Amino acid sequence: ARGLNIDDVDVVFNFDVPDEQEYYVHRIGRTGRAKKHGVAYTFVVTITEQIKMEEITRNQRMEMQLLRFDKDGCLMLVEPD
């Protein structure tokens, strides 16, 4: 089985970065069914996960925006250099 098939998913939260790029694409693909758009958030906590995520983004030609928690615990968009 390939997992659950749920219609109208707008957001996916990944609590880790999978080892295989296909798994990541399959996970976030739940938001893009039938020409719809969605958002995927991925929690990256180690340098290894960061490297994997950068590789996935580059190879899949995805747009990625970096968010960080500020001192008050609020998510803030990190502006590119």
mmCIF file of N, CA and C in Angstrom:
data_model
loop_
_atom_site.group_PDB
_atom_site.id
_atom_site.type_symbol
_atom_site.label_atom_id
_atom_site.label_comp_id
_atom_site.label_asym_id
_atom_site.label_seq_id
_atom_site.Cartn_x
_atom_site.Cartn_y
_atom_site.Cartn_z
ATOM 1 N N ALA A 1 0.838 -1.185 0.000
ATOM 2 C CA ALA A 1 0.000 0.000 0.000
ATOM 3 C C ALA A 1 0.879 1.242 0.000
ATOM 4 N N ARG A 2 0.399 2.280 -0.616
ATOM 5 C CA ARG A 2 1.170 3.516 -0.727
ATOM 6 C C ARG A 2 0.759 4.541 0.318
ATOM 7 N N GLY A 3 -0.080 4.214 1.228
ATOM 8 C CA GLY A 3 -0.478 5.174 2.249
ATOM 9 C C GLY A 3 -1.887 5.672 2.016
ATOM 10 N N LEU A 4 -2.233 6.684 2.749
ATOM 11 C CA LEU A 4 -3.574 7.250 2.667
ATOM 12 C C LEU A 4 -3.726 8.125 1.436
ATOM 13 N N ASN A 5 -4.899 8.111 0.848
ATOM 14 C CA ASN A 5 -5.211 8.986 -0.266
ATOM 15 C C ASN A 5 -6.316 9.928 0.187
ATOM 16 N N ILE A 6 -5.939 11.136 0.564
ATOM 17 C CA ILE A 6 -6.878 12.101 1.120
ATOM 18 C C ILE A 6 -6.986 13.278 0.158
ATOM 19 N N ASP A 7 -8.211 13.632 -0.214
ATOM 20 C CA ASP A 7 -8.428 14.751 -1.121
ATOM 21 C C ASP A 7 -8.283 16.084 -0.400
ATOM 22 N N ASP A 8 -7.956 17.133 -1.163
ATOM 23 C CA ASP A 8 -7.924 18.520 -0.690
ATOM 24 C C ASP A 8 -6.975 18.766 0.482
ATOM 25 N N VAL A 9 -5.759 18.296 0.364
ATOM 26 C CA VAL A 9 -4.736 18.567 1.375
ATOM 27 C C VAL A 9 -4.034 19.865 0.973
ATOM 28 N N ASP A 10 -4.062 20.873 1.857
ATOM 29 C CA ASP A 10 -3.448 22.165 1.567
ATOM 30 C C ASP A 10 -2.040 22.284 2.130
ATOM 31 N N VAL A 11 -1.769 21.577 3.222
ATOM 32 C CA VAL A 11 -0.491 21.719 3.917
ATOM 33 C C VAL A 11 -0.008 20.346 4.373
ATOM 34 N N VAL A 12 1.323 20.129 4.233
ATOM 35 C CA VAL A 12 1.966 18.929 4.744
ATOM 36 C C VAL A 12 3.089 19.377 5.673
ATOM 37 N N PHE A 13 3.190 18.761 6.844
ATOM 38 C CA PHE A 13 4.279 19.023 7.783
ATOM 39 C C PHE A 13 5.156 17.774 7.839
ATOM 40 N N ASN A 14 6.434 17.951 7.545
ATOM 41 C CA ASN A 14 7.410 16.871 7.626
ATOM 42 C C ASN A 14 8.237 17.085 8.885
ATOM 43 N N PHE A 15 8.255 16.126 9.749
ATOM 44 C CA PHE A 15 9.014 16.244 10.988
ATOM 45 C C PHE A 15 10.437 15.711 10.842
ATOM 46 N N ASP A 16 10.774 15.267 9.640
ATOM 47 C CA ASP A 16 12.143 14.871 9.329
ATOM 48 C C ASP A 16 12.334 14.946 7.823
ATOM 49 N N VAL A 17 13.575 14.854 7.388
ATOM 50 C CA VAL A 17 13.893 14.819 5.963
ATOM 51 C C VAL A 17 14.204 13.370 5.631
ATOM 52 N N PRO A 18 13.446 12.765 4.720
ATOM 53 C CA PRO A 18 13.693 11.355 4.415
ATOM 54 C C PRO A 18 15.028 11.150 3.711
ATOM 55 N N ASP A 19 15.544 9.936 3.773
ATOM 56 C CA ASP A 19 16.813 9.607 3.126
ATOM 57 C C ASP A 19 16.696 9.612 1.605
ATOM 58 N N GLU A 20 15.554 9.257 1.087
ATOM 59 C CA GLU A 20 15.351 9.165 -0.356
ATOM 60 C C GLU A 20 14.519 10.336 -0.861
ATOM 61 N N GLN A 21 14.985 10.967 -1.939
ATOM 62 C CA GLN A 21 14.261 12.106 -2.505
ATOM 63 C C GLN A 21 12.844 11.731 -2.950
ATOM 64 N N GLU A 22 12.684 10.525 -3.481
ATOM 65 C CA GLU A 22 11.359 10.107 -3.954
ATOM 66 C C GLU A 22 10.343 10.104 -2.818
ATOM 67 N N TYR A 23 10.794 9.733 -1.611
ATOM 68 C CA TYR A 23 9.887 9.718 -0.462
ATOM 69 C C TYR A 23 9.417 11.130 -0.135
ATOM 70 N N TYR A 24 10.342 12.082 -0.203
ATOM 71 C CA TYR A 24 9.971 13.470 0.076
ATOM 72 C C TYR A 24 8.969 13.975 -0.955
ATOM 73 N N VAL A 25 9.257 13.720 -2.233
ATOM 74 C CA VAL A 25 8.363 14.166 -3.299
ATOM 75 C C VAL A 25 6.991 13.512 -3.148
ATOM 76 N N HIS A 26 6.970 12.236 -2.779
ATOM 77 C CA HIS A 26 5.692 11.550 -2.574
ATOM 78 C C HIS A 26 4.911 12.183 -1.425
ATOM 79 N N ARG A 27 5.600 12.500 -0.331
ATOM 80 C CA ARG A 27 4.943 13.128 0.823
ATOM 81 C C ARG A 27 4.304 14.458 0.462
ATOM 82 N N ILE A 28 5.104 15.350 -0.155
ATOM 83 C CA ILE A 28 4.577 16.686 -0.420
ATOM 84 C C ILE A 28 3.632 16.704 -1.606
ATOM 85 N N GLY A 29 3.671 15.662 -2.423
ATOM 86 C CA GLY A 29 2.762 15.580 -3.560
ATOM 87 C C GLY A 29 1.308 15.513 -3.162
ATOM 88 N N ARG A 30 1.048 15.210 -1.917
ATOM 89 C CA ARG A 30 -0.338 15.178 -1.433
ATOM 90 C C ARG A 30 -1.013 16.544 -1.552
ATOM 91 N N THR A 31 -0.211 17.625 -1.598
ATOM 92 C CA THR A 31 -0.791 18.967 -1.697
ATOM 93 C C THR A 31 -1.039 19.383 -3.135
ATOM 94 N N GLY A 32 -0.527 18.665 -4.108
ATOM 95 C CA GLY A 32 -0.607 19.107 -5.491
ATOM 96 C C GLY A 32 -1.469 18.243 -6.384
ATOM 97 N N ARG A 33 -2.458 17.606 -5.856
ATOM 98 C CA ARG A 33 -3.326 16.744 -6.652
ATOM 99 C C ARG A 33 -4.269 17.580 -7.518
ATOM 100 N N ALA A 34 -4.556 17.092 -8.698
ATOM 101 C CA ALA A 34 -5.535 17.693 -9.608
ATOM 102 C C ALA A 34 -5.253 19.166 -9.862
ATOM 103 N N LYS A 35 -3.982 19.489 -10.125
ATOM 104 C CA LYS A 35 -3.539 20.852 -10.458
ATOM 105 C C LYS A 35 -3.775 21.862 -9.348
ATOM 106 N N LYS A 36 -3.913 21.397 -8.128
ATOM 107 C CA LYS A 36 -4.059 22.301 -6.982
ATOM 108 C C LYS A 36 -2.683 22.592 -6.412
ATOM 109 N N HIS A 37 -2.597 23.644 -5.623
ATOM 110 C CA HIS A 37 -1.336 24.038 -5.009
ATOM 111 C C HIS A 37 -1.424 23.872 -3.501
ATOM 112 N N GLY A 38 -0.290 23.684 -2.881
ATOM 113 C CA GLY A 38 -0.235 23.560 -1.436
ATOM 114 C C GLY A 38 1.142 23.941 -0.941
ATOM 115 N N VAL A 39 1.329 23.793 0.351
ATOM 116 C CA VAL A 39 2.571 24.169 1.003
ATOM 117 C C VAL A 39 3.058 22.986 1.823
ATOM 118 N N ALA A 40 4.388 22.788 1.819
ATOM 119 C CA ALA A 40 5.001 21.758 2.648
ATOM 120 C C ALA A 40 6.007 22.428 3.574
ATOM 121 N N TYR A 41 5.891 22.144 4.862
ATOM 122 C CA TYR A 41 6.851 22.609 5.855
ATOM 123 C C TYR A 41 7.684 21.420 6.292
ATOM 124 N N THR A 42 8.994 21.606 6.363
ATOM 125 C CA THR A 42 9.883 20.536 6.788
ATOM 126 C C THR A 42 10.761 21.052 7.917
ATOM 127 N N PHE A 43 10.725 20.361 9.039
ATOM 128 C CA PHE A 43 11.557 20.718 10.177
ATOM 129 C C PHE A 43 12.948 20.131 9.965
ATOM 130 N N VAL A 44 13.949 20.996 9.892
ATOM 131 C CA VAL A 44 15.335 20.597 9.679
ATOM 132 C C VAL A 44 16.105 20.961 10.936
ATOM 133 N N VAL A 45 16.685 19.953 11.603
ATOM 134 C CA VAL A 45 17.336 20.216 12.890
ATOM 135 C C VAL A 45 18.815 19.861 12.925
ATOM 136 N N THR A 46 19.305 19.166 11.910
ATOM 137 C CA THR A 46 20.725 18.810 11.897
ATOM 138 C C THR A 46 21.348 19.291 10.589
ATOM 139 N N ILE A 47 22.659 19.392 10.576
ATOM 140 C CA ILE A 47 23.362 19.779 9.354
ATOM 141 C C ILE A 47 23.169 18.727 8.268
ATOM 142 N N THR A 48 23.075 17.461 8.655
ATOM 143 C CA THR A 48 22.846 16.387 7.685
ATOM 144 C C THR A 48 21.497 16.561 7.002
ATOM 145 N N GLU A 49 20.479 16.891 7.782
ATOM 146 C CA GLU A 49 19.158 17.134 7.194
ATOM 147 C C GLU A 49 19.171 18.380 6.314
ATOM 148 N N GLN A 50 19.909 19.386 6.704
ATOM 149 C CA GLN A 50 20.004 20.597 5.898
ATOM 150 C C GLN A 50 20.626 20.288 4.538
ATOM 151 N N ILE A 51 21.675 19.495 4.541
ATOM 152 C CA ILE A 51 22.329 19.112 3.282
ATOM 153 C C ILE A 51 21.370 18.313 2.405
ATOM 154 N N LYS A 52 20.643 17.357 3.006
ATOM 155 C CA LYS A 52 19.656 16.574 2.256
ATOM 156 C C LYS A 52 18.586 17.481 1.654
ATOM 157 N N MET A 53 18.101 18.432 2.444
ATOM 158 C CA MET A 53 17.034 19.324 1.984
ATOM 159 C C MET A 53 17.522 20.217 0.846
ATOM 160 N N GLU A 54 18.741 20.718 0.944
ATOM 161 C CA GLU A 54 19.303 21.541 -0.133
ATOM 162 C C GLU A 54 19.448 20.719 -1.414
ATOM 163 N N GLU A 55 19.858 19.463 -1.275
ATOM 164 C CA GLU A 55 19.996 18.573 -2.427
ATOM 165 C C GLU A 55 18.643 18.295 -3.074
ATOM 166 N N ILE A 56 17.641 18.026 -2.264
ATOM 167 C CA ILE A 56 16.287 17.785 -2.778
ATOM 168 C C ILE A 56 15.781 19.022 -3.516
ATOM 169 N N THR A 57 15.947 20.176 -2.902
ATOM 170 C CA THR A 57 15.485 21.431 -3.503
ATOM 171 C C THR A 57 16.161 21.668 -4.856
ATOM 172 N N ARG A 58 17.461 21.467 -4.894
ATOM 173 C CA ARG A 58 18.214 21.679 -6.128
ATOM 174 C C ARG A 58 17.804 20.671 -7.207
ATOM 175 N N ASN A 59 17.762 19.397 -6.870
ATOM 176 C CA ASN A 59 17.463 18.357 -7.862
ATOM 177 C C ASN A 59 16.024 18.399 -8.360
ATOM 178 N N GLN A 60 15.097 18.794 -7.509
ATOM 179 C CA GLN A 60 13.687 18.833 -7.893
ATOM 180 C C GLN A 60 13.266 20.201 -8.425
ATOM 181 N N ARG A 61 14.200 21.151 -8.409
ATOM 182 C CA ARG A 61 13.940 22.523 -8.866
ATOM 183 C C ARG A 61 12.757 23.134 -8.127
ATOM 184 N N MET A 62 12.779 22.959 -6.815
ATOM 185 C CA MET A 62 11.729 23.500 -5.955
ATOM 186 C C MET A 62 12.154 24.835 -5.375
ATOM 187 N N GLU A 63 11.169 25.634 -5.062
ATOM 188 C CA GLU A 63 11.419 26.887 -4.354
ATOM 189 C C GLU A 63 11.337 26.607 -2.859
ATOM 190 N N MET A 64 12.315 27.086 -2.128
ATOM 191 C CA MET A 64 12.323 26.878 -0.687
ATOM 192 C C MET A 64 12.516 28.223 0.006
ATOM 193 N N GLN A 65 11.739 28.443 1.042
ATOM 194 C CA GLN A 65 11.901 29.624 1.876
ATOM 195 C C GLN A 65 12.289 29.158 3.268
ATOM 196 N N LEU A 66 13.308 29.792 3.818
ATOM 197 C CA LEU A 66 13.818 29.415 5.122
ATOM 198 C C LEU A 66 13.103 30.208 6.210
ATOM 199 N N LEU A 67 12.603 29.496 7.219
ATOM 200 C CA LEU A 67 11.975 30.117 8.385
ATOM 201 C C LEU A 67 12.791 29.754 9.611
ATOM 202 N N ARG A 68 12.880 30.679 10.543
ATOM 203 C CA ARG A 68 13.562 30.410 11.807
ATOM 204 C C ARG A 68 12.706 30.938 12.936
ATOM 205 N N PHE A 69 12.891 30.334 14.115
ATOM 206 C CA PHE A 69 12.210 30.841 15.298
ATOM 207 C C PHE A 69 12.980 32.034 15.842
ATOM 208 N N ASP A 70 12.268 33.116 16.181
ATOM 209 C CA ASP A 70 12.935 34.254 16.812
ATOM 210 C C ASP A 70 13.021 34.016 18.318
ATOM 211 N N LYS A 71 13.539 34.988 19.050
ATOM 212 C CA LYS A 71 13.750 34.818 20.493
ATOM 213 C C LYS A 71 12.450 34.630 21.266
ATOM 214 N N ASP A 72 11.315 35.039 20.668
ATOM 215 C CA ASP A 72 10.015 34.876 21.316
ATOM 216 C C ASP A 72 9.293 33.596 20.897
ATOM 217 N N GLY A 73 9.938 32.818 20.027
ATOM 218 C CA GLY A 73 9.343 31.568 19.588
ATOM 219 C C GLY A 73 8.424 31.691 18.394
ATOM 220 N N CYS A 74 8.449 32.852 17.722
ATOM 221 C CA CYS A 74 7.623 33.062 16.533
ATOM 222 C C CYS A 74 8.423 32.734 15.282
ATOM 223 N N LEU A 75 7.765 32.148 14.289
ATOM 224 C CA LEU A 75 8.443 31.851 13.029
ATOM 225 C C LEU A 75 8.605 33.125 12.212
ATOM 226 N N MET A 76 9.816 33.310 11.719
ATOM 227 C CA MET A 76 10.137 34.498 10.927
ATOM 228 C C MET A 76 10.786 34.049 9.621
ATOM 229 N N LEU A 77 10.425 34.714 8.532
ATOM 230 C CA LEU A 77 11.040 34.440 7.231
ATOM 231 C C LEU A 77 12.465 34.971 7.230
ATOM 232 N N VAL A 78 13.409 34.141 6.809
ATOM 233 C CA VAL A 78 14.806 34.548 6.692
ATOM 234 C C VAL A 78 15.001 35.072 5.279
ATOM 235 N N GLU A 79 15.370 36.334 5.175
ATOM 236 C CA GLU A 79 15.594 36.944 3.858
ATOM 237 C C GLU A 79 16.890 36.401 3.260
ATOM 238 N N PRO A 80 16.874 36.078 1.947
ATOM 239 C CA PRO A 80 18.100 35.578 1.307
ATOM 240 C C PRO A 80 19.188 36.660 1.307
ATOM 241 N N ASP A 81 20.452 36.186 1.335
ATOM 242 C CA ASP A 81 21.579 37.133 1.308
ATOM 243 C C ASP A 81 21.729 37.778 -0.035
#
